[in-house]
Coordinates of C-alpha atoms in Angstrom, one line a residue:
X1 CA -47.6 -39.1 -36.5
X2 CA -44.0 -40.0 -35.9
X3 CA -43.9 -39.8 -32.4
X4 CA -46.5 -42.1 -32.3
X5 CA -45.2 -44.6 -34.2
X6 CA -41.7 -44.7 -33.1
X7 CA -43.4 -45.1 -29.4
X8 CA -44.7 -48.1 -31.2
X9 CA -41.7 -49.4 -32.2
X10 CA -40.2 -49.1 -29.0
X11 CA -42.4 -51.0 -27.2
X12 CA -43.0 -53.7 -29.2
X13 CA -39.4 -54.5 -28.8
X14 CA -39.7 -54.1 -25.3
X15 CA -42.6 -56.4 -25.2
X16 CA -40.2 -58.7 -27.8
X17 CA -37.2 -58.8 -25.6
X18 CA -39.0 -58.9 -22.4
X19 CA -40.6 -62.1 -23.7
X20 CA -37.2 -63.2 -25.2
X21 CA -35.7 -62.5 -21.5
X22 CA -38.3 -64.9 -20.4
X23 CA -37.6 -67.6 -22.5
X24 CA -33.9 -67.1 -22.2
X25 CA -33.5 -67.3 -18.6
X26 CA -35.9 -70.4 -18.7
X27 CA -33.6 -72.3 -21.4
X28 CA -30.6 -71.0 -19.4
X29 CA -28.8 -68.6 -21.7
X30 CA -28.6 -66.2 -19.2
X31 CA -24.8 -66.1 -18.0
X32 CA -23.1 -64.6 -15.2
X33 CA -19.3 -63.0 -15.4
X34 CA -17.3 -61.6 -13.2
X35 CA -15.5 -58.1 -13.4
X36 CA -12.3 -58.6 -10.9
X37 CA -12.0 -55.8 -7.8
X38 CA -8.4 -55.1 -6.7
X39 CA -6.9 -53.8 -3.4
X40 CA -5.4 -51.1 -4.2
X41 CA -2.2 -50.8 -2.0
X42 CA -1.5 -54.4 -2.9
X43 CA -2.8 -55.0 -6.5
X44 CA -4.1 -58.2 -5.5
X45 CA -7.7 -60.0 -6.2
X46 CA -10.1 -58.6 -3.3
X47 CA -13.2 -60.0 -5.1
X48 CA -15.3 -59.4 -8.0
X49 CA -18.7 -58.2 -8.9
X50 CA -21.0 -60.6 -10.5
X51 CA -22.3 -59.2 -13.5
X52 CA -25.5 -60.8 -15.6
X53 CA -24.8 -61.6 -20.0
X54 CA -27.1 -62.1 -22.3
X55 CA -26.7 -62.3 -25.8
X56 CA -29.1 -62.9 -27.8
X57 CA -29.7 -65.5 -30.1
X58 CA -30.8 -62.8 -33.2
X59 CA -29.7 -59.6 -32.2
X60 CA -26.7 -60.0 -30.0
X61 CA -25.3 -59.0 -26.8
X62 CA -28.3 -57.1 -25.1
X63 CA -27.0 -54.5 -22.5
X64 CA -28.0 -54.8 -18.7
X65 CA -28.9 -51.8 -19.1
X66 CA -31.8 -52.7 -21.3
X67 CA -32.5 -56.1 -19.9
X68 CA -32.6 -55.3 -16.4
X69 CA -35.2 -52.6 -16.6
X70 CA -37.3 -55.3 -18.4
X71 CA -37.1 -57.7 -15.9
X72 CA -37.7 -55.4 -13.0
X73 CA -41.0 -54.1 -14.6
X74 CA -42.0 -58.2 -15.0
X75 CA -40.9 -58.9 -11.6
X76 CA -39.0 -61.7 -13.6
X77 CA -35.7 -60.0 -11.5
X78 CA -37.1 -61.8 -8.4
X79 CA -36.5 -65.2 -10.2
X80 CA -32.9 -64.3 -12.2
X81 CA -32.1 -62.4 -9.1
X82 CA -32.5 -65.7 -7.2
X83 CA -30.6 -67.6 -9.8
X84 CA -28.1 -65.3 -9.8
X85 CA -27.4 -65.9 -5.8
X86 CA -27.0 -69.6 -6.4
X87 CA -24.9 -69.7 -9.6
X88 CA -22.4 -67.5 -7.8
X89 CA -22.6 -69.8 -4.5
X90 CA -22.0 -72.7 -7.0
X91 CA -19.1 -71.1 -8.7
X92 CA -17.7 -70.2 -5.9
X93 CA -17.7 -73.1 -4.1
X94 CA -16.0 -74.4 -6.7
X95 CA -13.1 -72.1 -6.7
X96 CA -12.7 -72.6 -2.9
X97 CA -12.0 -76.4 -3.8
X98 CA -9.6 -75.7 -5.6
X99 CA -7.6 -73.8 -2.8
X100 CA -7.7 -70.3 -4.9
X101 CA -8.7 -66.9 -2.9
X102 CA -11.5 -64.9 -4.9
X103 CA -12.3 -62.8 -2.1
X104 CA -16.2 -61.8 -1.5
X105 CA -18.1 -62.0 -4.7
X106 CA -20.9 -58.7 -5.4
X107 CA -24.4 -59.5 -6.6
X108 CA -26.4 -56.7 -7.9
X109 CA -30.2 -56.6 -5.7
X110 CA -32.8 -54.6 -7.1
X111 CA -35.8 -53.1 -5.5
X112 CA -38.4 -55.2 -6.4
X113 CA -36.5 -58.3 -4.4
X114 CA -36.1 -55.8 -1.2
X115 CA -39.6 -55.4 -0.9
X116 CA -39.3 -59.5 -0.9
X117 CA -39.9 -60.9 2.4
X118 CA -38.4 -64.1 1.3
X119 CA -35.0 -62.5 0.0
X120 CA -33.2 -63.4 3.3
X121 CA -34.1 -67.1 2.3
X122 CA -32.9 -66.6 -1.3
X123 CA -29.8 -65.5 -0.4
X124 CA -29.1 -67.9 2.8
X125 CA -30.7 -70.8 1.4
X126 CA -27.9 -71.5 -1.7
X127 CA -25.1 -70.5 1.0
X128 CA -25.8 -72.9 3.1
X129 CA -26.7 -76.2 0.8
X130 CA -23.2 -74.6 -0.8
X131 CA -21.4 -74.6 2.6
X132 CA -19.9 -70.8 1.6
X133 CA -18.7 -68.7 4.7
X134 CA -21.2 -66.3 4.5
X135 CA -19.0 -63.0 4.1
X136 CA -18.1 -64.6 0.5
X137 CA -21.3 -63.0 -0.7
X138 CA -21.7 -59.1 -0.9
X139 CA -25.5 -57.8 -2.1
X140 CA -24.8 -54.0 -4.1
X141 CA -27.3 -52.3 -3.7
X142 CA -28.7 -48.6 -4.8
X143 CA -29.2 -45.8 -1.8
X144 CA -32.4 -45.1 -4.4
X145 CA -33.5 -49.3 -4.2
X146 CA -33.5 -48.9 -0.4
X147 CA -35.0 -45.4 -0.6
X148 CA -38.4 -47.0 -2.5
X149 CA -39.1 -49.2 0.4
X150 CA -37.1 -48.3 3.2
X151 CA -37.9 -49.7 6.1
X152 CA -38.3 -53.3 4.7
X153 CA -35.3 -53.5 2.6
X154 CA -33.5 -52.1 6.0
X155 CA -34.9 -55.2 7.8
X156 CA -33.4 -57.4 4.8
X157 CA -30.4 -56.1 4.8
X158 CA -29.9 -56.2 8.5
X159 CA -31.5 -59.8 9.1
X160 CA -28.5 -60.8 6.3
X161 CA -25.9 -58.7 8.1
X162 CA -26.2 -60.8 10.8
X163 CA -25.7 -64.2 9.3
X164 CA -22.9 -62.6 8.0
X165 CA -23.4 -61.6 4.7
X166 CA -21.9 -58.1 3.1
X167 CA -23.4 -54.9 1.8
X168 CA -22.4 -52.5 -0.3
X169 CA -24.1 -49.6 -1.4
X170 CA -23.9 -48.5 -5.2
X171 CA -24.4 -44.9 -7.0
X172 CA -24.2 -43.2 -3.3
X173 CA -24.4 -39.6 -4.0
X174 CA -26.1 -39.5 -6.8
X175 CA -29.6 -40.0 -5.5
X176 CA -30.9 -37.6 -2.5
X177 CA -30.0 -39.8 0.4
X178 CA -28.7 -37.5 3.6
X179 CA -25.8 -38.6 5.5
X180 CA -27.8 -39.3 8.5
X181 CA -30.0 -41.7 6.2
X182 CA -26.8 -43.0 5.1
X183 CA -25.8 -43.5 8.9
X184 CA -28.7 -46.2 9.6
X185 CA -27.9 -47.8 6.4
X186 CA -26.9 -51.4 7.4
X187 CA -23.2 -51.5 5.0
X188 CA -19.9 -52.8 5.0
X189 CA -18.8 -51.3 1.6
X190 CA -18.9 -47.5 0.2
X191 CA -18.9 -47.7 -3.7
X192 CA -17.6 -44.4 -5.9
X193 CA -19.8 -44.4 -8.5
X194 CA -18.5 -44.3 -11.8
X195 CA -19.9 -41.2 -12.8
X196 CA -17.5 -39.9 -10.1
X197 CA -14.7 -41.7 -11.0
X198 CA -14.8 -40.7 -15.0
X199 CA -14.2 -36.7 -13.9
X200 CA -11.3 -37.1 -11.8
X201 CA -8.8 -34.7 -13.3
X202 CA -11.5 -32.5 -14.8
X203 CA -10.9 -30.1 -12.4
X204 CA -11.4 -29.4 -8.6
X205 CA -15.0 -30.2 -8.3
X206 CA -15.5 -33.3 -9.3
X207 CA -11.9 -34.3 -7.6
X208 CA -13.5 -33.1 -4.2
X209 CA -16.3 -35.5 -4.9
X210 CA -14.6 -38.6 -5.0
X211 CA -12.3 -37.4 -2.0
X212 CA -15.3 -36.9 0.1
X213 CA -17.2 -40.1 -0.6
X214 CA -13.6 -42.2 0.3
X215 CA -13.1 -39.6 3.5
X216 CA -16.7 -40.6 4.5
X217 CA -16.4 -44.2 3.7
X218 CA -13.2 -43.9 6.5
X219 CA -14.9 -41.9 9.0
X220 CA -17.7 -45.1 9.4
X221 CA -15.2 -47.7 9.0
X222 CA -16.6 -48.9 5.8
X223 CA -14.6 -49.8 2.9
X224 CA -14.5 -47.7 -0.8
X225 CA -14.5 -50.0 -3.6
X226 CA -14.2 -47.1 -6.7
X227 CA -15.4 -48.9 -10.0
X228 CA -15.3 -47.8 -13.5
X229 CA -11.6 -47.2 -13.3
X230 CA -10.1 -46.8 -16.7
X231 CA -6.9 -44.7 -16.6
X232 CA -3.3 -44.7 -14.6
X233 CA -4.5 -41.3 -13.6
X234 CA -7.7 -42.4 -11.4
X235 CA -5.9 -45.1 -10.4
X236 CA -3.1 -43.0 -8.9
X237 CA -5.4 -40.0 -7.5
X238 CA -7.6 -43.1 -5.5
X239 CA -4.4 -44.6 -4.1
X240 CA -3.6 -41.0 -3.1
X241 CA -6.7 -40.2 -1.4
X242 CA -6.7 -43.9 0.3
X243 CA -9.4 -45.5 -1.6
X244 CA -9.1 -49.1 -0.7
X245 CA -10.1 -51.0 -3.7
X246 CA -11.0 -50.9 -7.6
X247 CA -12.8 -52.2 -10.5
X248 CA -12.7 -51.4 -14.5
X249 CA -11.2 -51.7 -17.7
X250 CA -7.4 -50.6 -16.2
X251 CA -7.5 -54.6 -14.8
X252 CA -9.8 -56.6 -16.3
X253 CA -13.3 -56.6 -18.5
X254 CA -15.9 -58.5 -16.8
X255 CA -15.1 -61.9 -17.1
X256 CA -16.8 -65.6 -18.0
X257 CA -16.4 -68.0 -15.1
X258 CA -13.5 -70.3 -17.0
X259 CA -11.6 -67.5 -17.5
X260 CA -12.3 -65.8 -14.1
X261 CA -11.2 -68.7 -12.3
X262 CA -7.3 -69.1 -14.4
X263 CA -7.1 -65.2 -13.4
X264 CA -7.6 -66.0 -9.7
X265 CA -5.0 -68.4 -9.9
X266 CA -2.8 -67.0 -11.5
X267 CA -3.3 -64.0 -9.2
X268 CA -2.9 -66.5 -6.6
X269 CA 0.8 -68.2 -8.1
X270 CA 1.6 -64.3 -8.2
X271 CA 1.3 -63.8 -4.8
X272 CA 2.4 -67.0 -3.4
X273 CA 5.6 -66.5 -5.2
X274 CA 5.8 -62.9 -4.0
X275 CA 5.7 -64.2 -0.5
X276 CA 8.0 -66.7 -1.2
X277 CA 10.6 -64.2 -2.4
X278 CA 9.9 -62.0 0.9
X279 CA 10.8 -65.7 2.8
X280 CA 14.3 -65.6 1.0

């Protein structure tokens, strides 16, 4: 019957764009760009998250959240997950030679690379040949990635802690983690999921949400990055409830590298004349 069929359909473009995703990361079309993460007290460039592109050469942009899946199920993540790491250390030794400030960039790590015994490698190997300070580089990852494989991805993450690399931990709240799961998590960054951040102002509920996660994020020292911010009205009730930084379409789209790079510097004139100013 129908069902049947349009099952069909659906997975032979899955098997389709899965093999497509193969060949397109192996002829390079893959591309990373980078969505810009503000402080909020300041409005200056704190970082930005690196986010994975591919458009297709028949049917267009493909979304991450299509592609991604894909790859996870191949275990072809492991590879663009490790590509990912150095293109980012590349581009961002590059910014740092030309004296700009990008803050720490955010790479997305899925489950599949934290059962990976040699993830530590991945990730420190490109930093070093790169010669990035380590804290350059945050890994986002879910409370549900961690929760699939828990006490190796803890490892992971701690080993990389100590050379000095970031975490921050995505969709927190959303899953079924417990705080005092939450408390062993090795992290240096809170994020408020976007799902949070799209029902501020829809009433008291969803407002006490995002105020908890930001409260919590103080009371362990961690930072709250809040992404998926869209309107003056988030933006003002984060500021308000001393969220400490932000990402979304109210600053920037995610950006390609070129274009990344001329906002960080122009960011950067911004401030440097801004500090002049405070001189005079």
């Amino acid at each position: 019957g129908l069902v049947g069929s349009e099952m069909c359909i659906r997975d032979s473009r899955k098997i389709g764009l899965e093999r497509d995703l193969r060949r397109a990361f192996l002829k390079r079309e893959l591309e990373v760009h980078y969505q810009p993460q503000f402080e909020i007290a300041s409005g200056e460039v704190a970082g930005a998250e690196a986010l994975l592109r591919w458009n297709h050469p028949t049917e267009g942009p493909v979304s991450p959240g299509e592609f991604i899946p894909l790859a996870e199920e191949s275990g072809l993540i492991v590879e663009i997950g490790a590509w990912v790491v150095e293109r980012v250390c590349e581009d961002l030794r590059e910014i740092l030679d030309r004296r700009m400030h990008p803050g720490s960039v955010s790479v997305n790590v899925s489950a599949r690379q934290l059962r990976d015994a040699g993830f530590h490698d991945t990730v420190m190997d490109p930093i070093r040949r790169f010669g990035i300070h380590p804290p350059y580089m945050q890994l986002e990852v879910t409370e549900t990635a961690v929760a699939q494989n828990r006490d190796t991805a803890i490892a992971l993450l701690d080993s990389l802690r100590r050379e000095g690399v970031r975490v921050a931990i995505d969709d927190f709240g959303t899953g079924y983690s417990s705080l005092s799961y939450l408390q062993q998590m090795p992290l240096d960054v809170i994020k408020v999921d976007k799902s949070f951040v799209d029902e501020i102002g829809n009433g008291v509920t969803s407002d006490n949400i995002c105020r908890t996660v930001i409260r919590m994020a103080q009371g362990m020292g961690k930072k709250s990055i809040a992404e998926g911010v869209e309107t003056r009205e988030q933006l003002d009730f984060l500021r308000e409830n001393g969220c400490d930084q932000a990402q979304g379409w109210y600053f920037s789209k995610a950006l390609s590298k070129e274009a990344f790079f001329e906002f960080v510097e122009q960011q950067d004139l911004h401030t440097q004349r801004r500090k002049a100013l405070e001189i005079l």
